[in-house]
Coordinates of N, CA and C and ligand atoms in Angstrom, one line a residue:
X67 N 41.2 -45.9 -21.2 CA 41.0 -47.1 -21.6 C 40.6 -48.1 -20.2
X68 N 39.4 -48.7 -19.8 CA 39.1 -49.2 -18.8 C 39.9 -51.0 -19.0
X69 N 40.4 -51.5 -17.9 CA 40.3 -53.1 -18.1 C 39.6 -53.9 -17.0
X70 N 38.6 -54.3 -17.6 CA 38.4 -55.6 -16.4 C 38.9 -57.2 -17.1
X71 N 38.6 -57.9 -16.0 CA 39.1 -59.2 -16.0 C 38.0 -59.9 -16.4
X72 N 38.1 -61.1 -17.5 CA 37.0 -62.0 -18.2 C 37.3 -63.4 -17.1
X73 N 36.5 -63.6 -15.8 CA 36.8 -64.6 -15.3 C 35.6 -64.8 -14.0
X74 N 35.6 -66.3 -13.9 CA 34.4 -66.5 -12.5 C 35.6 -67.0 -11.6
X75 N 37.2 -67.1 -11.2 CA 37.8 -67.3 -10.7 C 38.1 -66.4 -9.5
X76 N 37.3 -66.8 -8.5 CA 37.8 -65.8 -7.3 C 38.9 -65.4 -6.9
X77 N 40.1 -66.3 -7.2 CA 41.9 -66.5 -6.5 C 42.4 -65.3 -7.9
X78 N 41.8 -65.4 -9.1 CA 42.5 -64.8 -10.1 C 41.8 -63.1 -10.0
X79 N 40.6 -63.2 -9.2 CA 40.3 -61.7 -9.2 C 41.1 -61.1 -8.2
X80 N 41.1 -61.9 -7.5 CA 42.0 -61.3 -6.0 C 43.1 -61.2 -6.2
X81 N 44.1 -62.0 -7.2 CA 45.6 -61.7 -7.9 C 45.8 -60.4 -8.0
X82 N 44.7 -59.6 -9.3 CA 44.6 -58.7 -9.9 C 44.1 -57.4 -9.4
X83 N 43.3 -57.4 -8.4 CA 42.7 -56.7 -7.8 C 43.2 -55.5 -7.4
X84 N 44.8 -55.7 -6.3 CA 45.5 -54.5 -6.2 C 46.6 -54.5 -7.1
X85 N 46.4 -54.5 -8.1 CA 47.5 -54.4 -9.5 C 47.2 -52.7 -9.8
X86 N 46.2 -52.2 -9.3 CA 45.7 -50.5 -9.7 C 45.8 -50.6 -10.9
X87 N 45.3 -51.6 -11.9 CA 44.8 -51.3 -13.4 C 43.3 -52.2 -13.3
X88 N 42.9 -52.5 -12.4 CA 41.6 -53.6 -12.8 C 40.3 -52.6 -12.1
X89 N 39.4 -52.7 -13.1 CA 38.4 -51.4 -13.5 C 37.0 -52.4 -12.9
X90 N 37.2 -53.7 -13.5 CA 35.8 -54.7 -13.3 C 35.9 -55.9 -13.5
X91 N 35.0 -56.9 -13.7 CA 35.0 -58.2 -14.1 C 33.9 -58.3 -14.8
X92 N 33.9 -59.3 -15.9 CA 33.0 -60.0 -16.7 C 32.9 -61.7 -16.3
X93 N 31.4 -61.9 -16.7 CA 31.7 -63.5 -16.2 C 30.9 -63.5 -17.2
X94 N 31.0 -65.0 -17.3 CA 29.7 -65.6 -18.6 C 29.5 -67.1 -18.2
X95 N 28.1 -67.3 -18.6 CA 27.8 -69.0 -18.1 C 28.8 -69.9 -18.8
X96 N 29.9 -69.9 -19.5 CA 31.0 -70.8 -19.7 C 32.2 -70.7 -18.7
X97 N 32.1 -69.6 -18.2 CA 33.2 -69.1 -17.2 C 32.7 -69.4 -15.8
X98 N 31.1 -69.5 -15.5 CA 30.8 -70.1 -14.6 C 30.7 -71.7 -14.5
X99 N 30.6 -72.2 -15.5 CA 30.7 -74.0 -15.6 C 32.4 -74.1 -15.4
X100 N 33.0 -73.5 -15.7 CA 34.6 -73.6 -15.6 C 34.9 -73.5 -14.3
X101 N 34.6 -72.8 -13.4 CA 34.6 -72.6 -12.2 C 34.1 -73.4 -11.3
X102 N 33.4 -74.4 -11.8 CA 32.7 -75.2 -11.5 C 31.8 -74.9 -9.6
X103 N 31.0 -73.3 -9.4 CA 30.8 -72.6 -8.9 C 29.3 -72.8 -9.1
X104 N 28.9 -72.3 -8.0 CA 27.5 -71.7 -8.2 C 27.1 -70.1 -8.5
X105 N 26.5 -70.1 -9.2 CA 27.0 -68.6 -10.0 C 26.2 -67.3 -8.9
X106 N 24.9 -67.8 -7.9 CA 24.7 -66.9 -7.3 C 25.8 -66.4 -6.1
X107 N 26.3 -67.6 -5.7 CA 27.1 -67.4 -4.5 C 28.7 -67.1 -5.3
X108 N 28.9 -67.1 -6.5 CA 30.5 -66.9 -7.0 C 30.3 -65.3 -7.2
X109 N 29.2 -65.1 -7.6 CA 29.1 -63.4 -8.0 C 29.0 -62.7 -7.1
X110 N 28.3 -63.2 -5.9 CA 28.6 -62.5 -4.4 C 29.9 -62.4 -3.9
X111 N 30.5 -63.4 -4.0 CA 31.8 -63.4 -3.6 C 32.6 -62.6 -4.4
X112 N 32.5 -62.5 -5.9 CA 33.6 -61.2 -6.2 C 33.0 -59.9 -5.8
X113 N 31.6 -59.7 -5.5 CA 31.1 -58.4 -5.8 C 31.8 -58.3 -4.4
X114 N 32.1 -58.9 -3.4 CA 32.8 -59.0 -2.2 C 34.2 -58.5 -2.0
X115 N 34.7 -59.0 -3.2 CA 36.2 -58.3 -3.6 C 36.9 -57.2 -3.9
X116 N 35.7 -57.0 -4.6 CA 35.9 -55.4 -5.9 C 34.7 -54.7 -5.6
X117 N 34.8 -53.7 -5.8 CA 33.6 -52.8 -5.6 C 33.0 -52.1 -7.4
X118 N 34.2 -52.5 -8.1 CA 33.8 -52.0 -9.5 C 32.9 -53.1 -10.5
X119 N 32.3 -52.5 -11.1 CA 31.2 -53.3 -12.2 C 31.5 -54.9 -12.4
X120 N 30.5 -55.7 -11.6 CA 31.1 -56.9 -12.3 C 29.7 -57.5 -13.0
X121 N 30.1 -58.2 -14.3 CA 28.9 -58.7 -14.9 C 28.4 -60.2 -14.9
X122 N 27.2 -60.0 -14.7 CA 26.5 -61.4 -14.6 C 25.5 -61.6 -15.5
X123 N 25.5 -62.7 -16.1 CA 24.9 -63.2 -17.2 C 23.0 -63.5 -16.8
X124 N 22.4 -63.2 -18.0 CA 21.0 -64.4 -17.4 C 21.3 -65.5 -18.2
X125 N 20.3 -66.5 -18.1 CA 20.3 -67.8 -18.3 C 18.7 -67.4 -19.7
X126 N 17.9 -67.1 -19.1 CA 16.6 -67.3 -20.0 C 17.1 -66.4 -21.2
X127 N 16.3 -66.9 -22.3 CA 16.3 -66.0 -23.5 C 14.9 -65.7 -23.6
X128 N 13.7 -65.3 -23.1 CA 12.8 -64.6 -23.2 C 12.7 -63.3 -22.4
X129 N 11.8 -62.3 -22.6 CA 12.1 -61.5 -21.9 C 11.5 -61.5 -20.6
X130 N 10.2 -62.0 -20.2 CA 9.7 -62.1 -18.9 C 10.9 -62.9 -18.1
X131 N 11.1 -63.6 -18.2 CA 12.2 -64.3 -17.7 C 13.2 -63.6 -17.6
X132 N 13.8 -63.3 -18.5 CA 15.1 -62.6 -18.6 C 15.1 -61.3 -17.4
X133 N 13.8 -60.9 -17.3 CA 13.5 -59.8 -16.2 C 13.6 -60.2 -14.9
X134 N 12.9 -61.1 -14.8 CA 13.1 -61.9 -13.5 C 14.6 -62.3 -13.0
X135 N 15.2 -62.9 -13.6 CA 16.2 -63.3 -13.6 C 17.2 -62.1 -13.3
X136 N 17.3 -61.1 -14.2 CA 18.1 -59.6 -13.8 C 17.4 -59.1 -12.5
X137 N 16.5 -59.6 -12.2 CA 15.9 -58.5 -10.4 C 16.8 -59.2 -9.6
X138 N 17.2 -60.7 -9.6 CA 17.9 -61.2 -8.9 C 19.2 -61.2 -8.6
X139 N 19.8 -61.0 -10.0 CA 21.1 -60.7 -10.1 C 21.5 -59.5 -9.3
X140 N 20.8 -58.3 -10.0 CA 20.9 -56.9 -9.5 C 20.9 -56.6 -7.9
X141 N 20.2 -57.5 -7.6 CA 20.0 -57.3 -6.3 C 21.0 -57.9 -5.1
X142 N 22.2 -58.9 -6.1 CA 23.0 -59.5 -5.1 C 24.0 -58.6 -4.7
X143 N 24.4 -57.2 -5.3 CA 25.3 -56.2 -4.8 C 24.9 -54.9 -5.8
X144 N 25.1 -54.1 -5.6 CA 25.0 -52.7 -6.3 C 25.7 -52.4 -7.0
X145 N 27.0 -53.4 -7.1 CA 27.9 -53.4 -8.5 C 27.8 -54.3 -10.1
X146 N 26.5 -54.9 -9.4 CA 26.4 -56.1 -10.3 C 25.8 -55.5 -11.8
X147 N 26.3 -55.5 -13.0 CA 25.9 -55.5 -14.1 C 25.3 -56.5 -14.8
X148 N 23.9 -56.4 -15.5 CA 23.0 -57.2 -15.9 C 23.8 -57.7 -17.4
X149 N 24.1 -58.9 -17.3 CA 24.3 -58.9 -18.7 C 23.4 -59.8 -19.8
X150 N 23.4 -59.3 -20.8 CA 21.8 -59.8 -21.5 C 22.4 -60.2 -23.1
X151 N 22.1 -61.2 -23.9 CA 22.4 -61.5 -25.2 C 21.6 -60.2 -26.2
X152 N 22.4 -59.9 -27.1 CA 21.9 -58.7 -27.6 C 21.0 -59.1 -29.0
X153 N 19.8 -59.6 -28.6 CA 18.6 -60.1 -29.0 C 17.2 -59.5 -28.8
X154 N 16.4 -59.6 -30.0 CA 15.0 -58.6 -29.6 C 14.9 -58.7 -27.8
X155 N 14.7 -60.1 -27.4 CA 14.4 -60.1 -26.1 C 15.4 -59.3 -24.9
X156 N 16.5 -59.7 -25.7 CA 17.4 -58.9 -24.5 C 17.3 -57.3 -24.6
X157 N 17.0 -57.0 -26.0 CA 17.2 -55.3 -25.8 C 15.8 -55.1 -25.0
X158 N 14.9 -55.5 -25.3 CA 13.8 -55.3 -24.6 C 13.9 -55.3 -22.9
X159 N 14.5 -56.0 -22.6 CA 15.1 -56.0 -21.3 C 16.3 -55.2 -21.0
X160 N 16.9 -54.8 -21.6 CA 17.9 -53.7 -21.6 C 16.9 -52.5 -21.4
X161 N 16.1 -52.1 -22.6 CA 15.2 -50.9 -22.3 C 14.7 -50.6 -20.7
X162 N 13.9 -52.2 -20.5 CA 13.3 -51.7 -19.0 C 14.2 -51.7 -17.9
X163 N 15.2 -52.5 -18.1 CA 16.4 -51.9 -17.0 C 16.8 -50.4 -17.1
X164 N 16.8 -50.4 -18.3 CA 17.9 -48.9 -18.1 C 16.8 -47.7 -17.5
X165 N 15.4 -47.9 -17.7 CA 14.3 -46.8 -17.2 C 14.3 -47.3 -15.9
X166 N 14.8 -48.2 -14.8 CA 14.7 -48.3 -13.6 C 16.0 -48.3 -13.2
X167 N 17.2 -47.8 -13.9 CA 18.5 -47.7 -13.6 C 19.1 -48.7 -13.3
X168 N 19.1 -49.8 -13.8 CA 20.0 -51.1 -13.8 C 21.0 -50.9 -14.5
X169 N 22.3 -51.1 -14.7 CA 23.6 -51.2 -15.5 C 23.0 -52.2 -16.2
X170 N 23.5 -52.5 -17.7 CA 23.4 -53.7 -18.5 C 24.7 -53.9 -19.6
X171 N 24.8 -54.7 -19.6 CA 26.0 -55.5 -20.7 C 25.4 -56.3 -22.0
X172 N 25.5 -55.8 -23.1 CA 24.7 -56.1 -24.1 C 25.8 -57.2 -24.5
X173 N 25.8 -59.2 -24.6 CA 26.8 -59.6 -25.2 C 26.5 -60.3 -26.2
X174 N 27.4 -61.0 -26.9 CA 27.5 -61.7 -28.1 C 27.3 -60.6 -29.7
X175 N 27.8 -59.7 -29.1 CA 27.7 -58.7 -30.3 C 28.6 -58.8 -31.7
X176 N 28.1 -58.8 -32.7 CA 28.9 -59.1 -34.0 C 28.6 -58.2 -35.3
X177 N 27.9 -57.3 -34.7 CA 27.7 -56.2 -35.7 C 27.5 -54.9 -35.6
X178 N 27.3 -53.8 -36.4 CA 27.3 -52.7 -36.1 C 25.9 -52.2 -35.8
X179 N 25.0 -52.9 -36.3 CA 23.4 -53.2 -36.1 C 23.0 -53.0 -35.2
X180 N 23.7 -54.2 -34.1 CA 23.4 -54.8 -33.1 C 23.8 -54.1 -32.2
X181 N 25.2 -53.3 -32.6 CA 25.5 -52.1 -31.5 C 24.8 -50.7 -31.4
X182 N 24.1 -50.6 -32.8 CA 23.3 -49.5 -32.6 C 22.0 -49.6 -31.9
X183 N 21.7 -50.8 -31.9 CA 20.3 -51.1 -31.2 C 20.4 -51.0 -29.7
X184 N 21.5 -51.4 -29.2 CA 21.9 -51.7 -27.9 C 21.9 -50.3 -27.5
X185 N 22.6 -49.5 -27.7 CA 22.6 -48.2 -27.8 C 21.5 -47.5 -27.7
X186 N 20.3 -47.6 -28.9 CA 19.4 -47.3 -28.4 C 18.1 -48.0 -27.3
X187 N 18.7 -48.5 -27.0 CA 18.0 -49.5 -26.0 C 18.2 -49.2 -24.3
X188 N 19.3 -48.3 -24.1 CA 20.0 -47.5 -23.0 C 21.2 -48.4 -22.7
X189 N 21.6 -49.3 -23.7 CA 22.7 -50.6 -23.0 C 23.8 -49.4 -22.0
X190 N 24.5 -50.0 -21.0 CA 25.9 -49.2 -20.1 C 27.2 -49.5 -21.1
X191 N 26.7 -50.9 -21.5 CA 27.8 -51.6 -22.1 C 27.6 -52.4 -23.3
X192 N 28.3 -52.4 -24.8 CA 27.9 -53.5 -25.7 C 29.4 -54.3 -25.9
X193 N 29.7 -55.1 -26.0 CA 30.2 -56.4 -26.0 C 30.4 -57.2 -27.6
X194 N 31.4 -56.5 -28.1 CA 31.8 -57.3 -29.5 C 32.8 -58.2 -29.1
X195 N 32.5 -59.3 -29.8 CA 33.8 -60.4 -29.1 C 34.5 -60.7 -30.3
X196 N 35.8 -60.2 -30.0 CA 36.9 -59.8 -31.5 C 37.5 -61.2 -31.6
X197 N 37.5 -61.8 -30.4 CA 38.5 -63.3 -30.9 C 37.5 -64.3 -31.8
X198 N 36.1 -64.3 -31.4 CA 35.4 -64.8 -32.3 C 34.7 -64.7 -33.8
X199 N 35.0 -63.1 -33.9 CA 35.1 -62.9 -35.3 C 36.3 -63.5 -35.9
X200 N 37.9 -63.0 -35.2 CA 38.7 -63.3 -35.7 C 38.8 -65.2 -36.4
X201 N 38.1 -66.1 -35.4 CA 37.4 -67.5 -35.8 C 37.4 -67.8 -36.9
X202 N 36.3 -66.5 -37.5 CA 35.7 -67.0 -38.5 C 36.5 -66.0 -39.7
X203 N 37.4 -65.5 -39.5 CA 38.2 -64.6 -40.7 C 37.4 -63.3 -40.8
X204 N 36.7 -62.7 -39.9 CA 36.2 -61.4 -39.8 C 37.0 -60.8 -38.9
X205 N 36.8 -59.2 -39.1 CA 37.8 -58.1 -38.8 C 37.1 -57.5 -37.5
X206 N 37.4 -57.8 -36.4 CA 36.7 -57.8 -34.9 C 36.8 -56.0 -34.9
X207 N 38.4 -55.5 -35.2 CA 38.6 -54.4 -35.1 C 37.9 -53.6 -35.9
X208 N 37.4 -53.8 -37.0 CA 36.9 -53.1 -37.9 C 35.7 -52.8 -37.1
X209 N 34.8 -53.7 -36.1 CA 33.5 -53.4 -36.3 C 33.8 -52.6 -34.8
X210 N 35.0 -52.8 -33.9 CA 35.0 -51.8 -32.9 C 35.0 -50.1 -33.5
X211 N 35.9 -50.0 -34.6 CA 36.2 -48.8 -35.4 C 34.6 -48.3 -35.9
X212 N 33.8 -49.2 -36.4 CA 32.4 -48.6 -36.8 C 31.6 -48.3 -35.6
X213 N 31.7 -49.1 -34.5 CA 30.7 -48.7 -33.6 C 30.9 -47.4 -33.1
X214 N 32.6 -46.8 -32.8 CA 33.0 -45.7 -32.2 C 32.6 -44.8 -33.3
X215 N 33.0 -44.7 -34.4 CA 32.1 -44.4 -35.4 C 30.5 -43.5 -35.1
X216 N 29.8 -44.8 -35.1 CA 28.5 -44.5 -35.0 C 28.5 -43.9 -33.6
X217 N 29.0 -44.7 -32.5 CA 28.3 -43.9 -31.1 C 29.0 -42.5 -31.0
X218 N 30.3 -42.0 -31.6 CA 30.6 -40.7 -31.5 C 29.7 -39.6 -32.6
X219 N 29.1 -40.4 -33.8 CA 28.4 -39.4 -34.4 C 27.2 -39.1 -33.7
X220 N 26.7 -40.0 -32.9 CA 25.4 -39.9 -32.6 C 25.2 -39.4 -30.7
X221 N 26.2 -39.6 -30.4 CA 26.7 -39.0 -28.9 C 25.8 -39.9 -28.2
X222 N 25.9 -41.1 -28.4 CA 24.9 -42.5 -27.4 C 26.7 -42.7 -26.6
X223 N 25.8 -42.8 -25.3 CA 26.8 -43.1 -24.1 C 27.4 -44.5 -23.6
X224 N 26.8 -45.0 -24.5 CA 27.1 -46.8 -24.3 C 28.6 -47.0 -24.7
X225 N 29.2 -47.7 -23.6 CA 30.3 -47.6 -23.6 C 31.0 -49.6 -24.5
X226 N 31.8 -49.0 -25.2 CA 32.0 -49.9 -26.0 C 33.6 -51.0 -25.3
X227 N 32.7 -52.4 -25.1 CA 34.0 -53.5 -24.5 C 34.2 -54.4 -25.4
X228 N 35.6 -54.5 -25.8 CA 36.1 -55.4 -26.4 C 36.3 -56.4 -25.3
X229 N 35.3 -57.9 -26.3 CA 35.4 -58.8 -25.3 C 35.6 -60.0 -26.2
X230 N 35.9 -61.4 -25.8 CA 36.7 -62.5 -26.7 C 38.3 -61.9 -26.5
X231 N 38.6 -61.4 -26.0 CA 39.8 -60.7 -26.2 C 41.1 -62.0 -26.3
X232 N 41.9 -62.4 -27.2 CA 42.4 -63.7 -27.0 C 44.4 -63.0 -26.9
X233 N 44.6 -62.5 -27.3 CA 46.3 -62.1 -27.8 C 46.7 -61.0 -27.1
X234 N 47.7 -60.3 -26.8 CA 47.9 -59.3 -26.1 C 47.9 -58.0 -27.4
X235 N 48.0 -58.5 -28.8 CA 47.6 -57.2 -29.4 C 46.2 -56.8 -29.7
X236 N 45.5 -57.8 -29.3 CA 44.0 -57.4 -29.5 C 43.9 -56.3 -28.2
X237 N 44.6 -56.2 -27.2 CA 44.5 -55.0 -26.1 C 44.5 -53.7 -26.7
X238 N 46.0 -53.7 -27.3 CA 46.1 -52.7 -27.8 C 45.8 -51.9 -29.0
X239 N 45.2 -52.9 -29.9 CA 44.3 -52.7 -31.1 C 43.0 -52.3 -30.4
X240 N 42.2 -53.0 -29.7 CA 41.0 -52.4 -29.2 C 41.3 -51.1 -28.6
X241 N 42.5 -50.8 -28.2 CA 42.4 -49.2 -27.3 C 42.6 -48.8 -28.8
X242 N 43.4 -48.7 -29.7 CA 43.3 -47.8 -30.8 C 42.0 -47.2 -31.8
X243 N 41.7 -48.7 -31.7 CA 40.2 -48.7 -32.1 C 38.7 -47.7 -31.3
X244 N 39.1 -47.5 -30.0 CA 38.3 -46.6 -29.7 C 37.5 -47.3 -28.7
X245 N 38.2 -48.3 -28.0 CA 37.1 -48.9 -27.5 C 37.2 -48.6 -25.8
X246 N 36.4 -48.4 -24.9 CA 36.2 -47.8 -24.1 C 37.0 -48.8 -22.7
X247 N 36.3 -50.4 -22.9 CA 37.0 -51.2 -22.1 C 37.2 -52.2 -22.6
X248 N 38.5 -53.1 -22.1 CA 38.6 -54.4 -22.7 C 38.7 -55.4 -21.6
X249 N 37.8 -56.2 -22.1 CA 37.7 -57.8 -20.7 C 38.6 -58.8 -21.3
X250 N 39.8 -58.9 -20.3 CA 40.8 -59.7 -20.4 C 41.0 -60.7 -19.8
X251 N 41.4 -62.1 -20.4 CA 41.4 -63.2 -19.2 C 43.0 -63.2 -18.5
X252 N 42.9 -63.6 -17.3 CA 44.4 -63.5 -16.5 C 45.6 -64.0 -17.5
X253 N 45.2 -64.8 -18.1 CA 46.4 -65.1 -18.9 C 47.2 -64.1 -20.0
X254 N 46.4 -63.3 -20.5 CA 46.2 -62.4 -21.2 C 46.9 -61.0 -20.6
X255 N 46.5 -60.6 -19.2 CA 46.5 -59.8 -18.3 C 48.1 -59.9 -18.0
X256 N 48.5 -61.0 -17.7 CA 49.9 -61.4 -17.2 C 50.6 -60.8 -18.3
X257 N 50.7 -61.0 -19.8 CA 51.6 -61.0 -20.5 C 51.9 -59.5 -20.8
X258 N 50.7 -58.8 -20.9 CA 50.9 -57.4 -21.0 C 52.1 -56.6 -20.6
X259 N 52.6 -56.7 -19.6 CA 53.8 -56.0 -19.4 C 54.8 -56.3 -19.9
X260 N 55.2 -57.8 -20.3 CA 56.4 -58.1 -20.5 C 56.9 -57.7 -21.8
X261 N 58.4 -57.2 -21.8 CA 59.2 -56.9 -22.8 C 60.3 -57.2 -23.0
X262 N 61.3 -58.0 -24.0 CA 62.4 -58.5 -23.6 C 63.9 -57.3 -23.3
X263 N 63.0 -56.0 -23.9 CA 64.3 -55.1 -23.5 C 63.9 -54.3 -22.0
X264 N 63.0 -54.6 -21.5 CA 62.8 -54.2 -20.4 C 63.7 -55.0 -19.4
X265 N 63.3 -56.7 -19.8 CA 64.3 -57.6 -18.9 C 65.6 -57.2 -18.9
X266 N 65.9 -57.1 -20.6 CA 67.6 -57.0 -20.4 C 68.2 -55.4 -20.0
X267 N 67.4 -54.7 -20.0 CA 67.6 -53.1 -19.7 C 67.5 -53.2 -18.1
X268 N 66.9 -53.8 -17.4 CA 66.7 -54.0 -16.1 C 68.2 -54.9 -15.4
X269 N 68.2 -55.8 -16.3 CA 69.6 -56.5 -15.8 C 70.8 -55.8 -15.8
X270 N 70.9 -54.9 -17.0 CA 72.3 -54.2 -17.3 C 71.9 -53.0 -15.7
X271 N 71.2 -52.8 -15.2 CA 71.1 -51.4 -14.6 C 70.9 -52.2 -13.1
X272 N 70.5 -53.6 -12.7 CA 71.0 -53.9 -11.4 C 72.4 -54.3 -11.1
X273 N 73.2 -54.7 -12.3 CA 74.5 -55.1 -12.3 C 75.2 -53.9 -12.1
X274 N 75.2 -52.9 -12.8 CA 75.8 -51.8 -12.6 C 75.5 -50.8 -11.4
X275 N 74.5 -51.0 -10.9 CA 74.5 -50.7 -9.3 C 75.1 -51.3 -8.6
X276 N 74.8 -52.7 -8.5 CA 75.8 -53.3 -7.8 C 77.2 -52.9 -8.0
X277 N 77.5 -52.9 -8.9 CA 79.1 -52.4 -9.0 C 79.6 -51.2 -8.5
X278 N 78.4 -50.2 -8.4 CA 78.7 -48.9 -7.6 C 79.0 -49.2 -6.4
X279 N 78.7 -50.2 -5.6 CA 78.4 -50.6 -4.1 C 77.5 -49.3 -3.2
X280 N 76.8 -48.5 -3.8 CA 75.8 -48.0 -3.3 C 74.5 -48.3 -2.5
X281 N 73.8 -47.9 -1.8 CA 72.3 -48.4 -1.3 C 71.8 -47.0 -1.1
X282 N 70.6 -47.3 -1.9 CA 69.3 -46.2 -1.2 C 68.8 -45.8 0.2
X283 N 68.3 -47.0 0.9 CA 68.2 -47.0 2.3 C 69.2 -47.6 3.2
Ligands
G3P164 O1 33.8 -62.0 -22.4 C1 33.1 -62.9 -23.4 C2 34.2 -64.2 -23.3 O2 34.5 -64.6 -22.4 C3 34.0 -64.7 -24.7 O3 35.8 -65.1 -24.9 O4 37.3 -66.7 -25.4 O5 34.8 -67.4 -25.6 O6 35.4 -66.3 -27.1 P1 35.6 -66.4 -26.0

């Protein structure tokens, strides 16, 4: 399973870039707003920090303008993935971009039918929004399982990118449900490694080692 970081904060990306497990970055208009940065500048800066896929989202809602925006975004750097809403116009734009070899991430997916359409339109990634489904008492993990079943049955190559991750359990549950990627906020990434038994065990090892009086170096 690949891990992307869900942020438009360059400092966060730099912090995690050398962790050994960061496989990409996703942004969206709300994250750009939070960063307070110019979108084209910040995407270029992120792409200079990391050469893995970086999702940058179009702002337009109609196909012709989405396509024009997509051309600007994809020219920022070779690792830009154009993020499109899972709407009819987004799907049309996705098909066009797939035909010319531009990678896409279809966002705001809340149903298996939307995921099926995205795969048929040649999407590179489909982003089901887990947390936002939980917010209204729907089961985001079931959606991932359904998409996994459909994609596996028909051998679609579109990767399932679990988005709107809000808890550490969302990460492992998405892995178990068959997601190919999870895009994770830095706050959750930082919590994944923690386990009280690791801390307790390490404390005992450190104390016992000290009491032997030995050194390795
Ligand atoms: O990748 C999409 C994600 O950023 C949305 O997360 O927490 O706004 O639902 P959230």
